[in-house]
XYZ file of C-alpha atoms in Angstrom:
515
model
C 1.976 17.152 -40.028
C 0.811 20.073 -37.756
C -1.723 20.104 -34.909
C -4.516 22.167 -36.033
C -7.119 21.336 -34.212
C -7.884 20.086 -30.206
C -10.878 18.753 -28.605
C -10.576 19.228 -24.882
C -12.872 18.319 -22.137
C -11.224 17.883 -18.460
C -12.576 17.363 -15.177
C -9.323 18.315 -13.625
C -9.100 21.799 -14.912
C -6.018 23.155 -13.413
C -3.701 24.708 -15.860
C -6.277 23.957 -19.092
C -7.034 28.057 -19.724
C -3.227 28.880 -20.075
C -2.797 25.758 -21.699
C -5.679 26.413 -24.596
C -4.777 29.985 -24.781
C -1.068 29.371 -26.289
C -2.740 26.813 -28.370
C -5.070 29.174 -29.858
C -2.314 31.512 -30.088
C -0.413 29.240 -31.746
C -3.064 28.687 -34.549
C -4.219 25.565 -33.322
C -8.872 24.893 -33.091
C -10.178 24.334 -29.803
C -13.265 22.255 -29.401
C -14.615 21.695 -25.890
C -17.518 20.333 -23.869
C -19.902 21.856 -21.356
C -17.993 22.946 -18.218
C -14.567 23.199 -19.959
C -15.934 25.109 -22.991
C -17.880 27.203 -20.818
C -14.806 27.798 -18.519
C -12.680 28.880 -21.798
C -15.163 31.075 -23.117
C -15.343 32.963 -19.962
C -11.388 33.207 -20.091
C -11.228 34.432 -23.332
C -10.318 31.351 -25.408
C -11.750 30.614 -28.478
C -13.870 27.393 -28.347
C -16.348 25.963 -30.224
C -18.866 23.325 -29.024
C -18.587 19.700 -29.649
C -21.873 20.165 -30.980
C -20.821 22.029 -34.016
C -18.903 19.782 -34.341
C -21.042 16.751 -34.542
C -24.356 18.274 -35.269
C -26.016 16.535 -32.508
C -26.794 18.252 -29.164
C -24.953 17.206 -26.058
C -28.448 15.080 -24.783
C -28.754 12.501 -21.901
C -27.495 14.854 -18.593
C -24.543 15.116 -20.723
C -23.654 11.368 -20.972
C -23.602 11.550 -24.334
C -21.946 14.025 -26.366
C -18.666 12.947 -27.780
C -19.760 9.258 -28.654
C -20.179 9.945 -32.096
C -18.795 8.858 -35.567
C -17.888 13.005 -36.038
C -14.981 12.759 -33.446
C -13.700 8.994 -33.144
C -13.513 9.423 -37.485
C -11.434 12.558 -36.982
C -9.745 10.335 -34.195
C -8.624 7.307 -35.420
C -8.410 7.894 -39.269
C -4.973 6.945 -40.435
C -3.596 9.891 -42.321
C -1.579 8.139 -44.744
C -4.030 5.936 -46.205
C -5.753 6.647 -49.230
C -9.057 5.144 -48.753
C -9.049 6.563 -45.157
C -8.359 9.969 -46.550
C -10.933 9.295 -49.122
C -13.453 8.413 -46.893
C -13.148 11.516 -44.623
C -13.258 13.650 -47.375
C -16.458 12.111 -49.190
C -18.357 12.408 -45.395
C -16.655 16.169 -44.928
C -15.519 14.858 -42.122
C -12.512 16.666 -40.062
C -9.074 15.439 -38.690
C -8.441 16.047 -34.584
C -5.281 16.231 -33.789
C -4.494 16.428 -30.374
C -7.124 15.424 -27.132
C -6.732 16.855 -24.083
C -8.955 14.706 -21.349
C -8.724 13.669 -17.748
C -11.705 11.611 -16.498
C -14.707 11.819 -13.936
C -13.578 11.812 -10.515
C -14.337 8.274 -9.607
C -11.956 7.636 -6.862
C -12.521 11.040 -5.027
C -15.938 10.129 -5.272
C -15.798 6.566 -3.775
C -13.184 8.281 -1.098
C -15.968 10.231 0.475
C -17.850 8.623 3.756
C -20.723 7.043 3.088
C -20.721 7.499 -0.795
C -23.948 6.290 -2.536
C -24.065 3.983 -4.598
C -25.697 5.817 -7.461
C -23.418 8.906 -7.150
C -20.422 6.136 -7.937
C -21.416 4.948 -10.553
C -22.377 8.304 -11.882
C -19.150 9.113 -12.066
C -17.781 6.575 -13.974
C -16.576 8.445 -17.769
C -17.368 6.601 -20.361
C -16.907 9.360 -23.481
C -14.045 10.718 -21.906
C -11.616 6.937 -21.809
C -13.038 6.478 -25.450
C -11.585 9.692 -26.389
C -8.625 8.572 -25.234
C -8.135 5.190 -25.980
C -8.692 6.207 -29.338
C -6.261 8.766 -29.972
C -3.476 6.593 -27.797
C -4.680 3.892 -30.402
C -3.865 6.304 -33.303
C -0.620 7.824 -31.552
C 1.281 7.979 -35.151
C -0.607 10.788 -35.829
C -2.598 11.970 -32.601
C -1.379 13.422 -29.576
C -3.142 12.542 -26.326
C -2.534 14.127 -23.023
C -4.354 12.828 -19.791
C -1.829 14.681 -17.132
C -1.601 18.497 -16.964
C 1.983 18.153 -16.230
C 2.796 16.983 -19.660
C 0.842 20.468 -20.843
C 4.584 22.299 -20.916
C 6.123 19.971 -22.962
C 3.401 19.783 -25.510
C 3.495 23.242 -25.922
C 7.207 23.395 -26.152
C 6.902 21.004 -29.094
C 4.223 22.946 -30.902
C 6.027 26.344 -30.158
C 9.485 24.607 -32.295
C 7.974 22.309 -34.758
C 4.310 22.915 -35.074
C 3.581 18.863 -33.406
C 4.890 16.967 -31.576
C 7.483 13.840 -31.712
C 6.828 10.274 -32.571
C 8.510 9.698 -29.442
C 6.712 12.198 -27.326
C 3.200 10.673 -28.522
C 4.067 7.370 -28.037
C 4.961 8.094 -24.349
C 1.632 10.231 -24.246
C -0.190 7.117 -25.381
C 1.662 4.576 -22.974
C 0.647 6.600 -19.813
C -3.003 7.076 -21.608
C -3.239 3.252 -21.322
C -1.857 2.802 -17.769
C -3.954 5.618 -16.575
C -7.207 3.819 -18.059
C -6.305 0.777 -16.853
C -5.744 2.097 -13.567
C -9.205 3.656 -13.390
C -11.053 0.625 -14.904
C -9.501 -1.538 -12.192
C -10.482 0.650 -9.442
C -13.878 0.330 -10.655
C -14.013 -2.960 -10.858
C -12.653 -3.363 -7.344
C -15.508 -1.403 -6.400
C -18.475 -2.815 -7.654
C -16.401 -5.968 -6.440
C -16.448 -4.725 -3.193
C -20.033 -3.824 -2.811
C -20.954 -7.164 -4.170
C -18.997 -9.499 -1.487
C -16.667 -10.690 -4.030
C -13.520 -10.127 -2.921
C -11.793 -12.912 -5.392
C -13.355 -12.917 -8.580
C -12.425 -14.757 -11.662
C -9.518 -11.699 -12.666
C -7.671 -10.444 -9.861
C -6.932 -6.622 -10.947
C -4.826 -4.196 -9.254
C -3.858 -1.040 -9.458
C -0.523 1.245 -7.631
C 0.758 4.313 -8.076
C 4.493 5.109 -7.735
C 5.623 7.018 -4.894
C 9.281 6.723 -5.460
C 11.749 4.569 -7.284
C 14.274 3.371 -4.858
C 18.351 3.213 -4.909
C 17.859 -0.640 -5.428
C 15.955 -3.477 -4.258
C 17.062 -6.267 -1.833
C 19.892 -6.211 -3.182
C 22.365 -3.594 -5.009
C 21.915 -5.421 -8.474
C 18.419 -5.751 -7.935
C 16.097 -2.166 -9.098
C 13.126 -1.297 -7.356
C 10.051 1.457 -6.746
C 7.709 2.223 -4.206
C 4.241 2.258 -4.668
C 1.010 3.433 -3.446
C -2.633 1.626 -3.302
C -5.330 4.592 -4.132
C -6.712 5.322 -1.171
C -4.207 3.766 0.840
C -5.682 4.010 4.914
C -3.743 6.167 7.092
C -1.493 5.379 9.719
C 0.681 2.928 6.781
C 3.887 3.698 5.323
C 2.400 4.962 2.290
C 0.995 7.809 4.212
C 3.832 8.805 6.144
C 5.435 12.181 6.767
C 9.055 11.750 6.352
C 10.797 14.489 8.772
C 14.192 13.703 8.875
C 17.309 11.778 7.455
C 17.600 9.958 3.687
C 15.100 8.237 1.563
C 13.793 4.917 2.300
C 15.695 1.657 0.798
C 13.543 -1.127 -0.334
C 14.450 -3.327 2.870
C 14.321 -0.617 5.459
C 10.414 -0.488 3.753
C 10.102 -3.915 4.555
C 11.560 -3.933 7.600
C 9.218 -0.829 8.902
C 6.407 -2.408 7.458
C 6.656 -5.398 9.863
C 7.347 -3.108 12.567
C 4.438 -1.108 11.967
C 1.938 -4.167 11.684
C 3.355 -5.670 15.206
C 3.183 -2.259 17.086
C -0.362 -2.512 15.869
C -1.253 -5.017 17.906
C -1.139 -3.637 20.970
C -3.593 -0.785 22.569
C -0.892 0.245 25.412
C 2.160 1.864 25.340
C 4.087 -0.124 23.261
C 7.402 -0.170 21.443
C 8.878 -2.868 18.860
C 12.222 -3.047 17.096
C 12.759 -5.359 13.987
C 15.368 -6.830 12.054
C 15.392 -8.516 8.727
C 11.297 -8.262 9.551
C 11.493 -10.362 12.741
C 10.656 -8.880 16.162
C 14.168 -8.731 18.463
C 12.322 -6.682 21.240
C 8.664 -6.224 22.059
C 7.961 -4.228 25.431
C 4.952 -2.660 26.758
C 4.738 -0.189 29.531
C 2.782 2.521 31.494
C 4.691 5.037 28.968
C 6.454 4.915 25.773
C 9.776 5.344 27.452
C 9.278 2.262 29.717
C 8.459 0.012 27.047
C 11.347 1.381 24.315
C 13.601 0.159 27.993
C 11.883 -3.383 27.836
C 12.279 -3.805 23.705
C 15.671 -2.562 24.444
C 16.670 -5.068 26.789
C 15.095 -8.359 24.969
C 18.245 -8.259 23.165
C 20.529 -5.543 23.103
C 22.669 -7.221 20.272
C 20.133 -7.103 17.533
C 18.577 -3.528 18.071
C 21.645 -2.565 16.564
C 20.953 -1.362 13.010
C 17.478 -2.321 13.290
C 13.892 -0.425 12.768
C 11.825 0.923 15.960
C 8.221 1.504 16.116
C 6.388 2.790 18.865
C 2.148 3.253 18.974
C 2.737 6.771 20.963
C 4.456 10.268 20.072
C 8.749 9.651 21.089
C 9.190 12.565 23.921
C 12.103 13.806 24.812
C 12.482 10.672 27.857
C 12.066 7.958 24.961
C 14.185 10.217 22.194
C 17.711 10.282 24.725
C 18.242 6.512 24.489
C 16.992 5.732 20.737
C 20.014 8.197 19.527
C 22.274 6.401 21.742
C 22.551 3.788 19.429
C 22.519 3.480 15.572
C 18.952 2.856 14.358
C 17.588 3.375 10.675
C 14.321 3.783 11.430
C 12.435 5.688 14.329
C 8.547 5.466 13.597
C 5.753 6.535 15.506
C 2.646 8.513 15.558
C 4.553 11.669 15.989
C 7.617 13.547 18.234
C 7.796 16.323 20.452
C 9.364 19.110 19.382
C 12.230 18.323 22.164
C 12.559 14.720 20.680
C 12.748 16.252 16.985
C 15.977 18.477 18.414
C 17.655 15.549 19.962
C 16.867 12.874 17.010
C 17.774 15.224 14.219
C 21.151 15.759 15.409
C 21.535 11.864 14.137
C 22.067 12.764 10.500
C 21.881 8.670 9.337
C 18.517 8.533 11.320
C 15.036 7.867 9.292
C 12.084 10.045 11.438
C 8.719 8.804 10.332
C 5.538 10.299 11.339
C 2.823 8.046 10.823
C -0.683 9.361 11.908
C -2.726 7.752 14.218
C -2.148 4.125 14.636
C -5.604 1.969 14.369
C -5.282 -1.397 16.137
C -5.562 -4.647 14.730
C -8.126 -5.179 17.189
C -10.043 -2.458 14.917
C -8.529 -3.215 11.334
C -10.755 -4.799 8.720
C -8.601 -7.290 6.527
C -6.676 -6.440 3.422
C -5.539 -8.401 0.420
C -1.853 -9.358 0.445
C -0.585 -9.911 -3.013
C 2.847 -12.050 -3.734
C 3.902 -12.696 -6.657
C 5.548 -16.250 -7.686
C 7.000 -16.570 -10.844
C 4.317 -16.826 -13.340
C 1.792 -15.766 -11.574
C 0.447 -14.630 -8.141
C -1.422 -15.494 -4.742
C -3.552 -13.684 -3.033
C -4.926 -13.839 0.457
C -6.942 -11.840 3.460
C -4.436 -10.376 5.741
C -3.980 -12.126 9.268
C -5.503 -9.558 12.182
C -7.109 -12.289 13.662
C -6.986 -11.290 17.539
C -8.066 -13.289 20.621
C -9.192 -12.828 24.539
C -8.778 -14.910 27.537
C -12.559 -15.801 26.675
C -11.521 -17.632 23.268
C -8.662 -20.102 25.398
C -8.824 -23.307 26.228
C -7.225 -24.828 29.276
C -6.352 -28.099 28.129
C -3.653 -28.654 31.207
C -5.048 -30.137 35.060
C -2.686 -26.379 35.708
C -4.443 -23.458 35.006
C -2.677 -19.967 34.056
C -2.416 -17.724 36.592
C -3.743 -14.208 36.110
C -0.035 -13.104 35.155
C 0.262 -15.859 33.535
C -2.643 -15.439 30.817
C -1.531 -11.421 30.670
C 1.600 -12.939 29.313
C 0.337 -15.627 27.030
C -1.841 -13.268 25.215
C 1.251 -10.565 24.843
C 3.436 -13.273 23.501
C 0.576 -14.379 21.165
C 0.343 -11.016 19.763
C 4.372 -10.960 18.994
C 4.234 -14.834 17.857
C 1.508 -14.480 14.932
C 4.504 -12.068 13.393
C 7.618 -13.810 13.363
C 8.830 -15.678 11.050
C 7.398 -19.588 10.911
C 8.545 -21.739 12.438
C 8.043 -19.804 15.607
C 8.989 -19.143 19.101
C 8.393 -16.636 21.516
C 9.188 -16.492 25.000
C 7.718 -13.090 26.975
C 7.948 -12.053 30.405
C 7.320 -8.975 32.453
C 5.585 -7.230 29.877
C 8.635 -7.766 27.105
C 10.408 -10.233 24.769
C 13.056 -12.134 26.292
C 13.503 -14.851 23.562
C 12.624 -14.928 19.835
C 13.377 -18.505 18.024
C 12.637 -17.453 13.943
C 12.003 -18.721 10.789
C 13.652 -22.909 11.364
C 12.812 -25.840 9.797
C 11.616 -27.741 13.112
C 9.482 -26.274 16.124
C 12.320 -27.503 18.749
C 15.208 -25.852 16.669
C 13.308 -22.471 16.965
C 12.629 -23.358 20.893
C 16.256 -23.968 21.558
C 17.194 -20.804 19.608
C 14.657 -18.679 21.644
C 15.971 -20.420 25.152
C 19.382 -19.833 24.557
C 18.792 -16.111 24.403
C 16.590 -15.260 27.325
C 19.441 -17.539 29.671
C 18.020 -16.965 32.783
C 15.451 -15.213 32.019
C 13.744 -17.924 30.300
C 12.940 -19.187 34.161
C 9.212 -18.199 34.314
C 8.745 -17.002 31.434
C 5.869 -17.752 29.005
C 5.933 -19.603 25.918
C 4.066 -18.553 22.483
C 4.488 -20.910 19.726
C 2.849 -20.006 15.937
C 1.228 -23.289 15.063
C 1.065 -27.114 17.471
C 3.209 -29.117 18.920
C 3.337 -32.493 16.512
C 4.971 -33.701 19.620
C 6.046 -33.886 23.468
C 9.647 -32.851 22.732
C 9.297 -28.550 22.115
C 7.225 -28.355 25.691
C 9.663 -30.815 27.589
C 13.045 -28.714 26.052
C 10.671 -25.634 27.254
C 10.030 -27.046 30.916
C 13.717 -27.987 31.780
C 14.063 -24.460 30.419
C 11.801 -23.201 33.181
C 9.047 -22.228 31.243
C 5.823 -21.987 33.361
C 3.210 -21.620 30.557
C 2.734 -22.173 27.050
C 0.215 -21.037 24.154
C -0.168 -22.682 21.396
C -2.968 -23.469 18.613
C -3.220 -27.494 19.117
C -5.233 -29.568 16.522
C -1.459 -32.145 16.320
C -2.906 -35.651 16.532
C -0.332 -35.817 19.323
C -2.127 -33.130 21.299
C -2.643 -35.275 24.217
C 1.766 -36.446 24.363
C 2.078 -32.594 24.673
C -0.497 -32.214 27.234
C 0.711 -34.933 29.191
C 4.421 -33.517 29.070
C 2.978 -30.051 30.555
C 1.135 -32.116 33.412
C 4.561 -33.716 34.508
C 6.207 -30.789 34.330
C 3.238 -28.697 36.354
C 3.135 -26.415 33.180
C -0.033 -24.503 31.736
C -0.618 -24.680 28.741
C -3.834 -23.202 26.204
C -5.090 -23.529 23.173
C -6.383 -21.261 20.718
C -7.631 -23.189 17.890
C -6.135 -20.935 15.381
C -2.618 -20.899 13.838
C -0.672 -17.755 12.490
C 1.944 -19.484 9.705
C 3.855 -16.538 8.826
C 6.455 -17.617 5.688
């Protein structure tokens, strides 16, 4: 077997002239389509028109020219059979041997603002994923190539041996079929999209790698990092990494939850994470004042952990984050003075992320996670609130600090871990309860670590009170306020609790379960 003859027809036409040039030095027949044959007869290349070819003329605005019985035949024939040879011999039919095709540029086209409708679906290739699907199909004896950067090792093999390997077309025709899958499923989320159905009957998704990663959660555990096409900016598939090594599967995770908390917040605000909780939230009149309030909600934790801040790092913020040992800094970007003092840290991760939108401003996304067997799949959670959607349920209303509180720790709450507790005061985190099995154990757990502090403080808690107990631990605490979503059946023991106690306490009427 020898490749002899090539029918190639790219949208993507970076490196195709060189490309088709050795081939047609090397003997092989090039057979193109409008824009690519017309670019390699310009060039110099041999060509000849997929019309010759078929005998039909290219008709239809060009949407049909290689859907015909003349090129799938010499496509998907298998050489070594008889009545296959038979048959292309009887219809003087010719082999093809190796396809060169990358498709219509569907997801640069739906990328553009505004896109029409029309002009989508215009560009969704329909000869050009035949072509390849069958020559992957027929990979035994048919190369396929669908990326330009597998161009040098085609050639390579054609240069030494005329074809190339079984092995080499079998990996051709694996990444045909991921690449065609990839493009039908963007399509389909598309027209799902325009339609309003979010959750149809097949849930199809498509990534594309980024990175594999050192491990996974664990050491024993292997891992990769992808990317959703057209992934928004401002996430941490958009970054600009400028300093320190490559991200590990948890410090991903970690930044992640970071990045979505930090969102929350339209001031000057700075957030540091561990293990994907919140152990500081502070806000301030500048970045350096509130990296001194998530500091100081607890000193112990930061240690090791992931900080994300919603303004550039100056040099004022950049002193005290390389004070201490941090994985992560992440922000929108640095000052040149708090790149020279950060860098100097050579263990530190420096992450530039873009403008940060608010989750005030976000539209909701799908989260995907898998369970064994299967998948679920929901809207993201950027559900916000304003003093105008609370409820006073308590004969105490909230003072005006008060509510400026409650809504700060109701922003930190919705993130942490369920069950949750948040305690806030001063602008800041002083107590963080995560992730117990009972509402009071995640109370006590969030007391004990403001201390003192926890006297007139605020308390933010992710779902009701099924009883009186959680607000009565929180008022011998010295709590002086509490959010929280009610809807318990035992609303009214809580209530009553806060009215002995002189505490104010709101509802919201939604819940932010966070497993």
């Amino acid at each position: 077997m020898s490749i002899k003859r090539a029918l190639v027809s790219v949208s993507d036409k970076a490196g195709v002239v060189d490309f088709c040039r050795e081939l047609s030095q090397l003997g092989v027949e090039i057979i193109s389509t409008g824009g690519t044959k017309n670019l390699l007869a310009e060039a110099g290349v041999p060509v000849i028109g997929i019309s010759e070819v078929t005998g039909f003329p290219e008709i239809l605005d060009g949407r049909v020219k290689t859907l015909h019985p003349a090129v799938h035949s010499g496509l998907l024939a298998v050489r070594d059979s008889a009545e296959h040879q038979q048959q292309m011999k009887d219809l003087e039919l010719g082999y093809i041997d190796l396809v060169v095709v990358n498709l219509y540029p569907f997801q640069e086209t739906i990328s553009k603002p505004d896109v029409a409708y029309e002009d989508a679906i215009e560009n969704i290739d329909i000869g050009g994923p035949t072509m390849l699907r069958s020559a992957a199909k027929n990979h035994k004896f048919v190369s396929v190539v669908v990326d330009s950067n597998d161009y040098a090792q085609v050639l390579e093999e054609v240069r030494a041996e005329g074809d190339t390997t079984l092995d080499t077309r079998k990996r051709l025709a694996a990444k045909v079929f991921r690449h065609t899958a990839a493009y039908d499923a963007l399509i389909s989320d598309y027209l799902c999209n325009v339609l309003g159905d979010p959750l149809p009957e097949r849930y199809t998704v498509t990534y594309e790698k980024i990175q594999d990663l050192r491990y996974g959660e664990n050491p024993h555990q292997a891992a990769a990092f992808y990317r959703k096409p057209m992934a928004p900016a401002g996430t941490l598939t958009t970054a600009e990494q400028l300093h320190g090594k490559e991200l590990s599967y948890n410090n991903i995770n970690d930044a992640n939850a970071a990045l979505q908390i930090v969102k929350e917040f339209t001031e000057p605000a700075v957030v540091a994470v561990k293990h994907m909780n919140p152990c500081g939230v502070g806000v301030g009149e500048t970045i350096a004042e509130a990296y001194n309030k998530a500091y100081n909600a607890d000193p112990t934790s930061i240690f090791g952990g992931i900080v994300a801040a919603n303004r550039t790092i100056d040099a004022e913020t950049a002193q005290p984050l390389s004070e201490i040992f941090l994985e992560i800094v992440l922000a929108p970007d640095f000052t040149p003075e708090a790149l020279e003092i950060l860098t100097k840290k050579k263990n530190i991760r420096l992450l530039k992320m873009g403008e940060l939108t608010s989750s005030e401003a976000r539209t909701s996304q799908h989260v995907v996670t898998t369970i064994e067997g299967g998948m679920v799949v929901q809207e993201s959670d950027v559900h916000s609130i304003t003093t105008d959607d609370l409820k006073v349920v308590t004969d105490r209303s909230p003072s005006g600090e008060e509510l400026k509180q409650l809504l700060f720790g109701w922003k930190v709450v919705k993130h942490v871990k369920s069950n949750a507790i948040v305690l806030a005061a001063d602008d800041m985190t002083v107590g963080v309860g995560a992730g117990q099995m009972n509402r009071v154990g995640a109370a006590k757990i969030a007391i004990e670590q403001a201390g003192e502090k926890a006297n007139g403080a605020i308390l933010a808690s992710d779902a009701f009170f099924p009883m009186g107990d959680t607000v009565e631990l929180a008022a011998k605490a010295g709590i002086k306020a509490i959010i929280q979503p009610g809807g318990s059946i035992k609303d009214e023991e809580s209530i009553k609790m806060a009215n002995e106690y002189g505490i104010a306490m709101v509802f919201t009427g939604v819940r932010h379960f966070k497993h």
